[in-house]
Structure formats: C-alpha cells, structure tokens
Amino acid sequence: MAILKAVRGTRDLLPPETALWNHVEATARAMFARYAFGEIRTPIFEDTQLFARGVGEETDIVSKEMYTWEDRARADSDGAQSLTLRPENTAGVVRAYIEHKLADTGMLQKLFYIGPQFRRERPQRGRYRQFWQIGAEVLGPAWSGADSPLRDAEVLEMLSAFLNELGVKGWRLELNSVGSSTDRPRYIAALREALEPVKYRMCADNQRRAETNPLRVLDSKAAEDQEIIDSLPKIADFLDDASREHFAQVLAALDACNVAYKVNPRLVRGLDYYTRTTFEFTVPDGSGLGTQNALLGGGRYDGLSEMLGGPKAPGIGFAIGEDRLILTLQAQAEAAATTVTEKKLDAFIAPMGLGQNTAAVALAQELRRAGLSVEVGDGTFRLKKSFEAADKLARRMVILGEDEAASGILTVKDFSAGEQTKVARAELADALRK
Ligand code: HAM
C-alpha cells in the first residue's frame, strides 16, 4: 500500500520542536497581556465574500491563492455556499467586530490571535500552504483614539520588544505611509500615468500589475525593472497634511522609545486595505529564511469595516509569520552554537516485573500530583532496557520491585551524580525535586 503523506505545503510539527513553538506563543501571550490585549478566536473558514471584499479581489491572495469550495447544500439549510479557508485574519476580526457590535462599547478594541492561515503559494523554506500567524488588531470608533499615531508607535514598540525578548538578532523595521483613502487613489492615478509609457519595457508580471494593481509594481524584486521603479513618483509627495502629520508623529514616538527604523518609500504591501502607516520587520541573510525574510508585516486601515458593511472603525494591526520566526530562532541558535538543552523529566519509574505495573501507575500518579514530571516504564522491560530508556528521558530512575513494595523504601538512581540511594516513599517527591 502506498504510504500517505502530509499534503504539499503543509507539515507536521513534532516534539521537541513544538516546545519552541510553545515558548514563542507563551512569550507572545505574556506580551499581549502587558500591552492590554485580549484574545479573539475566529473560525478557520468564512464566507468567500469576506475575503473578496475585505482583502481585495485584485490581490494575489484573493485572485490566486485561496482554498475555496462550494459547500454542498443540506436539506436543513438554505443552499450551497462558497466558503474559503482563511488566508489571513484581519478580515475575520473586523467581521467579528461588526457582528458583535463591539463599536457599541465605545472602547478601543485590542485583540490578538494565534492560529493557522491558508494560502496556495509555491511551497519553499519559510513559505507554506498552511502557516501560522501571531497577530493583533487595534480598532474602534475614531473617538476611542483608534486612529491616533500613538497606537502605531505602541504596536511597533511592542513588536521590537517581543523580538528582543525572544533573542532575534539583526531584525530591521522598515515603514512607510501609503496615505489616506483619498491620497491613495491620487497616487495610484499618478503611478498609472508614469507607468504607461514605460511599462512595455518591464517584465510580464509588472506589465500585468501596472494594469491591475500598480502599487504592487513598487515591491517587485525583478532586477531588470529596478531602475524604472526607482524613477516612479513617491507616495510621500502625495500625502495630505493630516497623513503627513500622522506619519511624523509615529516617527517621533519611535524615536522617543529608541526603536530603530528605516523609512522605505517603496513599502506598500500586498493587501488592499492599508492606509497611512505600513511596516515590515525583516531578518538579515543567513537567518534561515532565504528570500522569504519578512518576519512580519502590518499596517493601518481605514474603510475596511465600511467595506464589510460596518460602522467607521479605523485600526492598525500586524501578523507575525510564526513559522518564519521559529526558523530564524533555530538558525540563529545554530550559528551561535548555543544548544537548546531539552528539559529532562524528573523521574522514570521502572517496575520490576508485570506484578509491579499497578503499583507503578499509582506511584506515578502520586508524584505527578506533587507536581513532578514522570514517565513510567513497563514490567516487561529487563533492568538494562529500563536503564537505557530512563537515561534518555529523565534525571533519575526509581526502581520498584517486590522488595521496594514490601518495605516502602525505594531505590533511586541519579544519572548525573552516577549514584544510587535508598529513599523512603514519604520523602520520594522531595528527593526527586532536588
Ligand atoms: P501578510 O503580509 O500577508 O499580512 O502576512 C504577514 C506575515 O505572515 C508575513 O510577513 C509572513 O511572515 C507570514 N506569511 C505570509 N504568508 C506566508 C506563507 N505562505 N508561509 C509562511 N508565512 C507566511 C497579513 O496577513 C495581514 N493580515 C497583517 C495585518 C494585520 N495587517 C493589519 N493587520
């Protein structure tokens, strides 16, 4: 029989690697708590319309990369419906914001999420079809302060603190302002005009983008087109006074917090909903990501809620590519030759003979209740096999034979000290904790 494998672009995460994933997520949760975020969990699939309207029909994500299917009609429901595995989570969060009338609280909403997203991209290192994001959205009615530049700076400062806390080395923050929802169309019109006489000299991809989504030309990596792209109009020259002032305040607040950044006038990002501040954090070459070196990205949006039928709710958010963050941490640890030491269990209980299995399970229960991490062998194991298994997994081995059961005095082998001692059952938990 042919062996079934995980689908291309998806992967299994196994111990001990999952310990690093949990460490990253625990660090993120602790950070979100310090910055007053609460968790939101939205469904993994949504009505296809949500992404078509929320992310934008012309984006790569919606036009090429979504997992969409017609959900069969059932007798008890209204009929077939087009559903999509979420390619990102901002649209889902804004839908939930509208659906649960969070605007009515009048309060700024600070929501974070951790979960899988799905895009049919060409798989490579750091780019998967099921990948994980740790993200957050800060949104609310304008009077909640949701459109304040303070929020942009707070989010960016939080992200820089997070990467530092995890020990990510050499990260860089690039940011730009793509202007208000009225600046953008003016700029796009100017881009179209500037591209018109030169686009025939560009690669096929950029020729298509020049037609469908000229902003996307700006983040093209095609070497042969760079000269033309550098000569195109800059968004900075199309910002209205309010957007210009907003961006200046974001930069001033970052300076006040000593967060290093670089303004990149070409950073526009691939989703349609961005207005004003957009940003990306990247890691240097040699951090295990190859060309997929964008660790995380995000930006401000205004109009997304209205596009989904909701009230005005400006916001700012980001999503960290968790897979990429983990690859970076692993590659940088390897480069620095710091071995991530696996934490061993407190004890391995070795029952001597099948007759001791029941007592072994009961002893394990007792020790685990006392807060110790314990694995149990099996009465069929010879002593040598128990030793080998215990040495791999645990700091100590507890031998449980007929004599030990009768006397209540257990034999404890300490692997690092290389010594064997006798311990009364009542003192066992304390002895193992040392
Ligand atoms: P995005 O730039 O599409 O933004 O994705 C954010 C991050 O997710 C990327 O920087 C990257 O690290 C990671 N990522 C994206 N695609 C893949 C993939 N196929 N495999 C592995 N990692 C990937 C968003 O998704 C926006 N929702 C962010 C946002 C939130 N903007 C405002 N609020």
Coordinates of C-alpha atoms and ligand atoms in Angstrom, one line a residue:
M1 CA 0.0 0.0 0.0
A2 CA 1.2 3.5 -0.8
I3 CA 2.1 5.5 2.3
L4 CA 0.0 8.6 2.8
K5 CA 2.0 11.8 3.4
A6 CA 1.1 15.3 4.6
V7 CA -0.2 17.4 1.7
R8 CA 2.4 19.5 -0.1
G9 CA 3.0 22.8 1.6
T10 CA 1.7 21.5 5.0
R11 CA 3.9 20.0 7.7
D12 CA 3.8 18.2 11.0
L13 CA 5.4 19.8 14.0
L14 CA 6.8 17.3 16.4
P15 CA 8.5 17.3 19.8
P16 CA 11.0 18.6 20.8
E17 CA 10.4 21.4 18.2
T18 CA 6.9 22.1 19.5
A19 CA 8.5 23.1 22.8
L20 CA 10.0 26.1 20.9
W21 CA 6.6 26.9 19.4
N22 CA 5.0 26.9 22.8
H23 CA 7.8 29.1 24.2
V24 CA 7.2 31.6 21.4
E25 CA 3.4 31.6 22.0
A26 CA 3.8 31.8 25.7
T27 CA 6.1 34.8 25.3
A28 CA 3.6 36.4 22.9
R29 CA 0.7 35.8 25.3
A30 CA 2.6 37.4 28.2
M31 CA 3.5 40.4 26.0
F32 CA -0.1 40.8 24.8
A33 CA -1.2 40.8 28.5
R34 CA 1.3 43.6 29.4
Y35 CA 0.0 45.7 26.5
A36 CA -3.6 45.2 27.4
F37 CA -4.7 42.9 24.5
G38 CA -7.4 40.3 24.8
E39 CA -7.6 37.1 22.7
I40 CA -10.1 36.6 19.8
R41 CA -10.6 33.3 18.1
T42 CA -12.5 33.5 14.8
P43 CA -13.5 30.5 12.6
I44 CA -10.9 29.0 10.3
F45 CA -13.3 29.1 7.3
E46 CA -15.5 32.0 6.4
D47 CA -17.9 33.1 3.6
T48 CA -15.7 33.7 0.5
Q49 CA -17.2 37.2 0.1
L50 CA -15.5 38.3 3.3
F51 CA -12.0 38.0 1.7
A52 CA -13.1 39.1 -1.7
R53 CA -14.4 42.3 -0.1
G54 CA -12.0 42.7 2.8
V55 CA -8.7 41.7 1.3
G56 CA -9.4 42.8 -2.3
E57 CA -10.3 41.0 -5.5
E58 CA -7.1 42.1 -7.2
T59 CA -4.7 41.0 -4.6
D60 CA -2.5 37.9 -5.2
I61 CA -4.1 36.3 -2.2
V62 CA -7.7 36.5 -3.4
S63 CA -7.1 36.1 -7.1
K64 CA -4.7 33.1 -6.9
E65 CA -4.1 31.7 -3.5
M66 CA -7.4 30.9 -1.7
Y67 CA -8.7 27.5 -0.8
T68 CA -12.3 27.9 -1.8
W69 CA -15.0 25.4 -2.3
E70 CA -18.8 25.2 -2.8
D71 CA -20.2 23.8 0.4
R72 CA -22.9 21.3 -0.5
A73 CA -26.5 22.3 0.2
R74 CA -28.1 20.3 3.0
A75 CA -31.7 19.6 3.4
D76 CA -31.8 21.7 6.6
S77 CA -30.1 24.7 5.2
D78 CA -30.6 27.4 2.6
G79 CA -28.4 26.0 -0.2
A80 CA -24.9 25.8 -1.4
Q81 CA -22.5 28.4 -0.2
S82 CA -19.0 29.4 -1.3
L83 CA -16.6 29.0 1.6
T84 CA -12.9 29.8 2.0
L85 CA -10.1 28.7 4.4
R86 CA -8.9 32.0 5.9
P87 CA -5.8 33.3 4.1
E88 CA -5.3 35.9 6.8
N89 CA -7.2 37.0 10.0
T90 CA -7.7 40.8 9.8
A91 CA -10.9 40.5 7.7
G92 CA -12.3 37.9 10.1
V93 CA -11.5 40.1 13.2
V94 CA -13.2 43.1 11.6
R95 CA -16.2 40.9 10.7
A96 CA -16.5 39.8 14.3
Y97 CA -16.1 43.4 15.5
I98 CA -19.1 44.3 13.3
E99 CA -21.2 41.2 14.1
H100 CA -20.8 41.5 17.9
K101 CA -21.3 45.3 17.8
L102 CA -18.0 45.9 19.6
A103 CA -18.3 49.5 18.5
D104 CA -21.2 50.0 20.9
T105 CA -18.8 49.6 23.9
G106 CA -17.2 52.9 22.7
M107 CA -13.9 51.5 23.8
L108 CA -10.8 50.8 21.8
Q109 CA -10.6 47.1 21.0
K110 CA -7.2 45.5 21.3
L111 CA -7.5 41.9 20.0
F112 CA -4.8 39.3 19.4
Y113 CA -5.0 35.9 17.7
I114 CA -2.7 32.9 17.2
G115 CA -3.6 30.4 14.5
P116 CA -3.2 28.7 11.1
Q117 CA -3.8 30.5 7.8
F118 CA -4.0 29.0 4.3
R119 CA -2.6 30.2 1.0
R120 CA -2.0 28.2 -2.1
E121 CA 1.5 29.6 -2.7
R122 CA 4.5 27.8 -4.2
P123 CA 6.0 26.0 -1.1
Q124 CA 9.6 26.7 -0.2
R125 CA 11.5 27.2 3.0
G126 CA 9.6 29.8 5.1
R127 CA 6.6 29.7 2.8
Y128 CA 3.9 27.1 3.3
R129 CA 0.3 26.5 2.3
Q130 CA -0.7 26.1 6.0
F131 CA 1.2 28.5 8.1
W132 CA 0.8 30.1 11.5
Q133 CA 0.3 33.7 12.4
I134 CA 0.5 35.5 15.7
G135 CA -1.3 38.8 15.0
A136 CA -3.3 41.6 16.6
E137 CA -5.7 44.3 15.6
V138 CA -6.3 47.6 17.4
L139 CA -9.5 49.2 16.2
G140 CA -12.6 51.2 17.3
P141 CA -14.6 54.3 16.6
A142 CA -12.5 57.4 15.9
W143 CA -13.4 58.8 19.4
S144 CA -11.8 55.8 21.0
G145 CA -8.4 57.1 19.8
A146 CA -8.1 54.2 17.3
D147 CA -6.6 56.4 14.6
S148 CA -4.1 58.1 16.9
P149 CA -0.4 57.8 15.8
L150 CA 0.2 56.7 19.4
R151 CA -1.3 53.4 18.5
D152 CA 1.0 52.8 15.6
A153 CA 4.0 53.6 17.8
E154 CA 2.8 51.4 20.6
V155 CA 2.3 48.4 18.2
L156 CA 5.8 48.9 16.7
E157 CA 7.5 49.3 20.1
M158 CA 5.7 46.2 21.3
L159 CA 6.9 44.2 18.3
S160 CA 10.5 45.4 18.8
A161 CA 10.4 44.4 22.5
F162 CA 9.0 41.0 21.6
L163 CA 11.7 40.2 19.0
N164 CA 14.4 41.4 21.5
E165 CA 12.9 39.3 24.3
L166 CA 13.0 36.2 22.1
G167 CA 16.6 37.0 21.2
V168 CA 16.1 37.5 17.5
K169 CA 19.3 39.1 16.2
G170 CA 19.7 41.7 13.5
W171 CA 16.0 42.4 12.8
R172 CA 15.1 45.6 10.9
L173 CA 12.0 47.6 10.9
E174 CA 11.0 49.4 7.6
L175 CA 8.0 51.6 7.4
N176 CA 6.2 53.9 5.1
S177 CA 3.0 55.9 4.9
V178 CA 0.7 54.9 2.0
G179 CA -1.6 57.9 2.7
S180 CA -5.3 58.2 3.4
S181 CA -8.0 56.6 1.4
T182 CA -8.2 59.8 -0.6
D183 CA -4.4 60.1 -1.1
R184 CA -4.1 56.6 -2.4
P185 CA -6.3 56.9 -5.5
R186 CA -4.5 60.2 -6.4
Y187 CA -1.1 58.4 -6.1
I188 CA -2.3 55.3 -7.9
A189 CA -3.5 57.5 -10.8
A190 CA -0.1 59.2 -10.9
L191 CA 1.6 55.8 -10.9
R192 CA -0.5 54.6 -13.7
E193 CA 0.3 57.7 -15.7
A194 CA 4.0 57.3 -15.1
L195 CA 4.0 53.6 -15.9
E196 CA 2.0 54.0 -19.1
P197 CA 4.9 55.0 -21.4
V198 CA 7.5 52.6 -19.8
K199 CA 5.6 49.5 -18.8
Y200 CA 6.2 47.7 -22.1
R201 CA 9.9 47.5 -21.1
M202 CA 9.0 45.7 -17.8
C203 CA 8.7 42.0 -17.1
A204 CA 5.3 40.3 -17.8
D205 CA 4.3 40.3 -14.1
N206 CA 4.9 44.0 -13.8
Q207 CA 3.1 44.8 -17.0
R208 CA 0.1 43.0 -15.6
R209 CA 0.4 44.7 -12.2
A210 CA 0.7 48.1 -14.0
E211 CA -2.8 47.4 -15.3
T212 CA -4.5 45.7 -12.3
N213 CA -2.7 47.0 -9.2
P214 CA 0.1 49.5 -9.9
L215 CA 1.1 49.7 -6.2
R216 CA 2.3 46.1 -6.4
V217 CA 4.9 47.2 -9.0
L218 CA 6.7 49.0 -6.2
D219 CA 7.6 45.9 -4.3
S220 CA 8.6 43.9 -7.3
K221 CA 12.0 42.2 -6.9
A222 CA 12.6 41.9 -10.7
A223 CA 16.2 43.1 -11.1
E224 CA 15.7 44.4 -14.7
D225 CA 12.9 46.7 -13.6
Q226 CA 14.5 48.4 -10.6
E227 CA 15.7 51.4 -12.5
I228 CA 12.2 52.2 -13.8
I229 CA 10.7 51.6 -10.4
D230 CA 13.2 53.9 -8.6
S231 CA 12.2 56.7 -11.0
L232 CA 8.4 56.4 -10.3
P233 CA 6.6 59.0 -8.3
K234 CA 6.9 58.6 -4.5
I235 CA 3.8 58.3 -2.3
A236 CA 5.4 60.8 0.2
D237 CA 4.7 63.5 -2.3
F238 CA 1.0 62.7 -2.4
L239 CA 0.2 62.7 1.3
D240 CA -2.3 65.2 2.5
D241 CA -1.3 67.3 5.6
A242 CA -3.1 65.1 8.0
S243 CA -1.4 61.9 6.8
R244 CA 2.0 63.7 6.7
E245 CA 1.5 64.9 10.3
H246 CA 0.3 61.4 11.4
F247 CA 3.5 59.8 10.0
A248 CA 5.7 62.4 11.6
Q249 CA 4.2 61.7 15.0
V250 CA 4.7 58.0 14.6
L251 CA 8.4 58.5 13.8
A252 CA 8.8 61.0 16.7
A253 CA 7.2 58.4 19.1
L254 CA 9.5 55.7 17.8
D255 CA 12.5 58.0 18.4
A256 CA 11.3 58.7 21.9
C257 CA 11.2 54.9 22.6
N258 CA 14.6 54.3 20.9
V259 CA 13.1 51.9 18.3
A260 CA 15.4 51.9 15.3
Y261 CA 13.6 52.0 11.9
K262 CA 14.2 52.9 8.2
V263 CA 11.6 54.7 6.1
N264 CA 11.2 52.8 2.9
P265 CA 9.2 54.9 0.3
R266 CA 8.6 51.7 -1.8
L267 CA 7.0 49.7 1.0
V268 CA 3.3 49.3 0.0
R269 CA 2.4 45.7 1.0
G270 CA 0.1 43.3 -0.8
L271 CA -3.3 43.8 0.8
D272 CA -5.7 46.4 -0.4
Y273 CA -6.9 47.7 3.0
Y274 CA -3.9 49.6 4.1
T275 CA -3.9 53.4 4.7
R276 CA -1.2 55.6 6.2
T277 CA 1.4 53.6 8.2
T278 CA 2.6 50.3 6.7
F279 CA 5.5 48.3 8.1
E280 CA 7.6 45.1 7.8
F281 CA 10.2 43.5 10.1
T282 CA 12.9 41.5 8.2
V283 CA 15.9 39.5 9.3
P284 CA 19.3 39.5 7.7
D285 CA 20.6 36.9 5.2
G286 CA 21.8 33.8 6.9
S287 CA 18.9 33.7 9.4
G288 CA 17.5 30.6 7.8
L289 CA 14.8 32.2 5.7
G290 CA 16.4 32.7 2.3
T291 CA 14.4 35.1 0.2
Q292 CA 11.4 34.8 2.5
N293 CA 12.9 37.2 5.0
A294 CA 9.8 39.1 6.0
L295 CA 9.2 38.0 9.6
L296 CA 6.0 40.0 10.0
G297 CA 4.0 42.8 8.4
G298 CA 1.1 45.0 9.0
G299 CA -0.3 48.5 8.8
R300 CA -3.1 50.8 9.4
Y301 CA -6.5 50.6 7.7
D302 CA -9.4 52.9 7.4
G303 CA -12.5 51.9 5.5
L304 CA -12.2 48.1 6.0
S305 CA -15.1 48.0 8.4
E306 CA -17.3 50.0 6.0
M307 CA -16.3 47.7 3.1
L308 CA -17.8 44.9 5.2
G309 CA -21.0 46.8 6.0
G310 CA -19.9 48.1 9.4
P311 CA -19.5 51.5 11.1
K312 CA -16.4 53.6 10.6
A313 CA -13.6 51.8 12.6
P314 CA -10.1 52.8 11.8
G315 CA -7.5 50.4 13.1
I316 CA -3.9 49.1 12.9
G317 CA -2.7 45.6 13.1
F318 CA 0.1 43.1 12.2
A319 CA 0.7 39.4 11.7
I320 CA 3.9 37.6 12.6
G321 CA 4.8 34.6 10.4
E322 CA 5.3 32.2 13.3
D323 CA 6.9 29.5 11.0
R324 CA 9.5 32.1 9.9
L325 CA 10.1 33.3 13.4
I326 CA 10.8 29.7 14.6
L327 CA 13.1 29.1 11.6
T328 CA 15.0 32.3 12.4
L329 CA 15.4 31.3 16.1
Q330 CA 16.7 27.9 15.1
A331 CA 19.1 29.1 12.5
Q332 CA 20.5 31.9 14.8
A333 CA 20.9 29.4 17.7
E334 CA 22.8 27.1 15.4
A335 CA 25.0 29.8 14.1
A336 CA 25.8 30.8 17.7
A337 CA 26.3 27.1 18.6
T338 CA 24.0 27.5 21.6
T339 CA 22.4 24.2 22.0
V340 CA 18.8 24.4 23.2
T341 CA 19.0 21.9 26.1
E342 CA 16.0 19.8 26.3
K343 CA 14.5 19.7 29.7
K344 CA 14.6 16.2 31.2
L345 CA 11.8 14.6 33.2
D346 CA 12.2 14.5 37.0
A347 CA 11.8 10.7 37.2
F348 CA 11.4 7.4 35.3
I349 CA 9.7 4.7 37.3
A350 CA 10.9 1.2 36.4
P351 CA 8.5 -1.6 37.6
M352 CA 10.4 -4.9 38.1
G353 CA 8.1 -7.5 36.6
L354 CA 4.5 -7.3 35.5
G355 CA 3.3 -7.7 39.1
Q356 CA 4.5 -4.2 39.8
N357 CA 2.8 -2.4 36.9
T358 CA -0.3 -1.4 39.0
A359 CA 1.9 -0.1 41.9
A360 CA 4.0 1.8 39.3
V361 CA 1.0 3.6 37.9
A362 CA -0.2 4.5 41.4
L363 CA 3.3 5.8 42.3
A364 CA 3.4 7.9 39.1
Q365 CA 0.0 9.4 40.0
E366 CA 1.3 10.3 43.4
L367 CA 4.4 12.0 42.1
R368 CA 2.6 13.8 39.3
R369 CA 0.1 15.1 41.8
A370 CA 3.1 16.5 43.7
G371 CA 4.0 18.5 40.6
L372 CA 6.8 16.3 39.2
S373 CA 7.2 15.2 35.6
V374 CA 7.2 11.4 35.4
E375 CA 7.3 8.7 32.8
V376 CA 6.6 5.0 33.7
G377 CA 8.3 2.0 32.1
D378 CA 6.8 -1.4 31.9
G379 CA 7.1 -4.6 33.9
T380 CA 8.1 -6.5 30.7
F381 CA 11.3 -4.4 30.5
R382 CA 14.6 -6.0 31.6
L383 CA 16.6 -3.8 34.0
K384 CA 19.0 -2.9 31.2
K385 CA 16.3 -1.6 29.0
S386 CA 14.7 0.4 31.8
F387 CA 18.1 2.0 32.5
E388 CA 18.5 2.9 28.8
A389 CA 15.1 4.4 28.5
A390 CA 15.3 6.3 31.8
D391 CA 18.8 7.7 31.0
K392 CA 17.4 9.2 27.7
L393 CA 14.3 10.7 29.3
A394 CA 14.9 11.6 32.9
R395 CA 17.3 12.8 35.5
R396 CA 16.6 9.9 37.9
M397 CA 15.2 6.4 37.8
V398 CA 13.0 4.9 40.6
I399 CA 13.2 1.1 40.8
L400 CA 10.0 -0.5 42.0
G401 CA 10.4 -4.2 42.8
E402 CA 8.8 -6.6 45.2
D403 CA 11.2 -5.7 48.0
E404 CA 10.6 -2.0 47.5
A405 CA 6.8 -2.5 47.5
A406 CA 7.1 -4.5 50.7
S407 CA 9.5 -2.2 52.6
G408 CA 8.3 1.2 51.3
I409 CA 12.0 2.1 50.7
L410 CA 12.7 2.8 47.0
T411 CA 16.0 2.7 45.1
V412 CA 16.7 5.9 43.2
K413 CA 19.4 6.1 40.6
D414 CA 20.7 9.6 39.9
F415 CA 22.2 9.7 36.4
S416 CA 24.2 12.9 36.6
A417 CA 25.8 12.0 40.0
G418 CA 26.1 8.4 39.0
E419 CA 24.9 7.2 42.4
Q420 CA 22.2 5.0 43.8
T421 CA 20.4 5.8 47.0
K422 CA 17.5 4.4 49.1
V423 CA 14.6 6.8 49.8
A424 CA 11.5 6.3 51.9
R425 CA 8.3 6.7 49.9
A426 CA 7.2 9.6 52.1
E427 CA 10.3 11.5 51.1
L428 CA 10.5 10.5 47.5
A429 CA 8.8 13.6 46.0
D430 CA 11.1 15.9 47.8
A431 CA 14.2 13.9 46.9
L432 CA 13.2 13.9 43.2
R433 CA 12.6 17.6 43.2
K434 CA 16.2 18.4 44.2
Ligands
HAM1 P1 0.8 39.4 5.3 O1 2.0 40.3 5.0 O2 0.1 38.8 4.2 O3 -0.1 40.3 6.2 O4 1.3 38.2 6.3 C1 2.0 38.5 7.5 C2 3.2 37.6 7.7 O5 2.7 36.2 7.6 C3 4.3 37.7 6.6 O6 5.2 38.8 6.9 C4 4.9 36.3 6.8 O7 5.9 36.3 7.8 C5 3.8 35.4 7.1 N1 3.3 34.7 5.9 C6 2.6 35.1 4.9 N2 2.4 34.1 4.0 C7 3.1 33.0 4.5 C8 3.3 31.7 4.0 N3 2.7 31.3 2.9 N4 4.1 30.9 4.7 C9 4.6 31.3 5.9 N5 4.5 32.5 6.4 C10 3.7 33.4 5.7 C11 -1.3 39.8 6.7 O8 -1.7 38.7 6.7 C12 -2.1 40.9 7.4 N6 -3.4 40.3 7.9 C13 -1.4 41.5 8.5 C14 -2.2 42.6 9.2 C15 -2.9 42.5 10.3 N7 -2.3 43.8 8.7 C16 -3.1 44.5 9.5 N8 -3.5 43.7 10.5

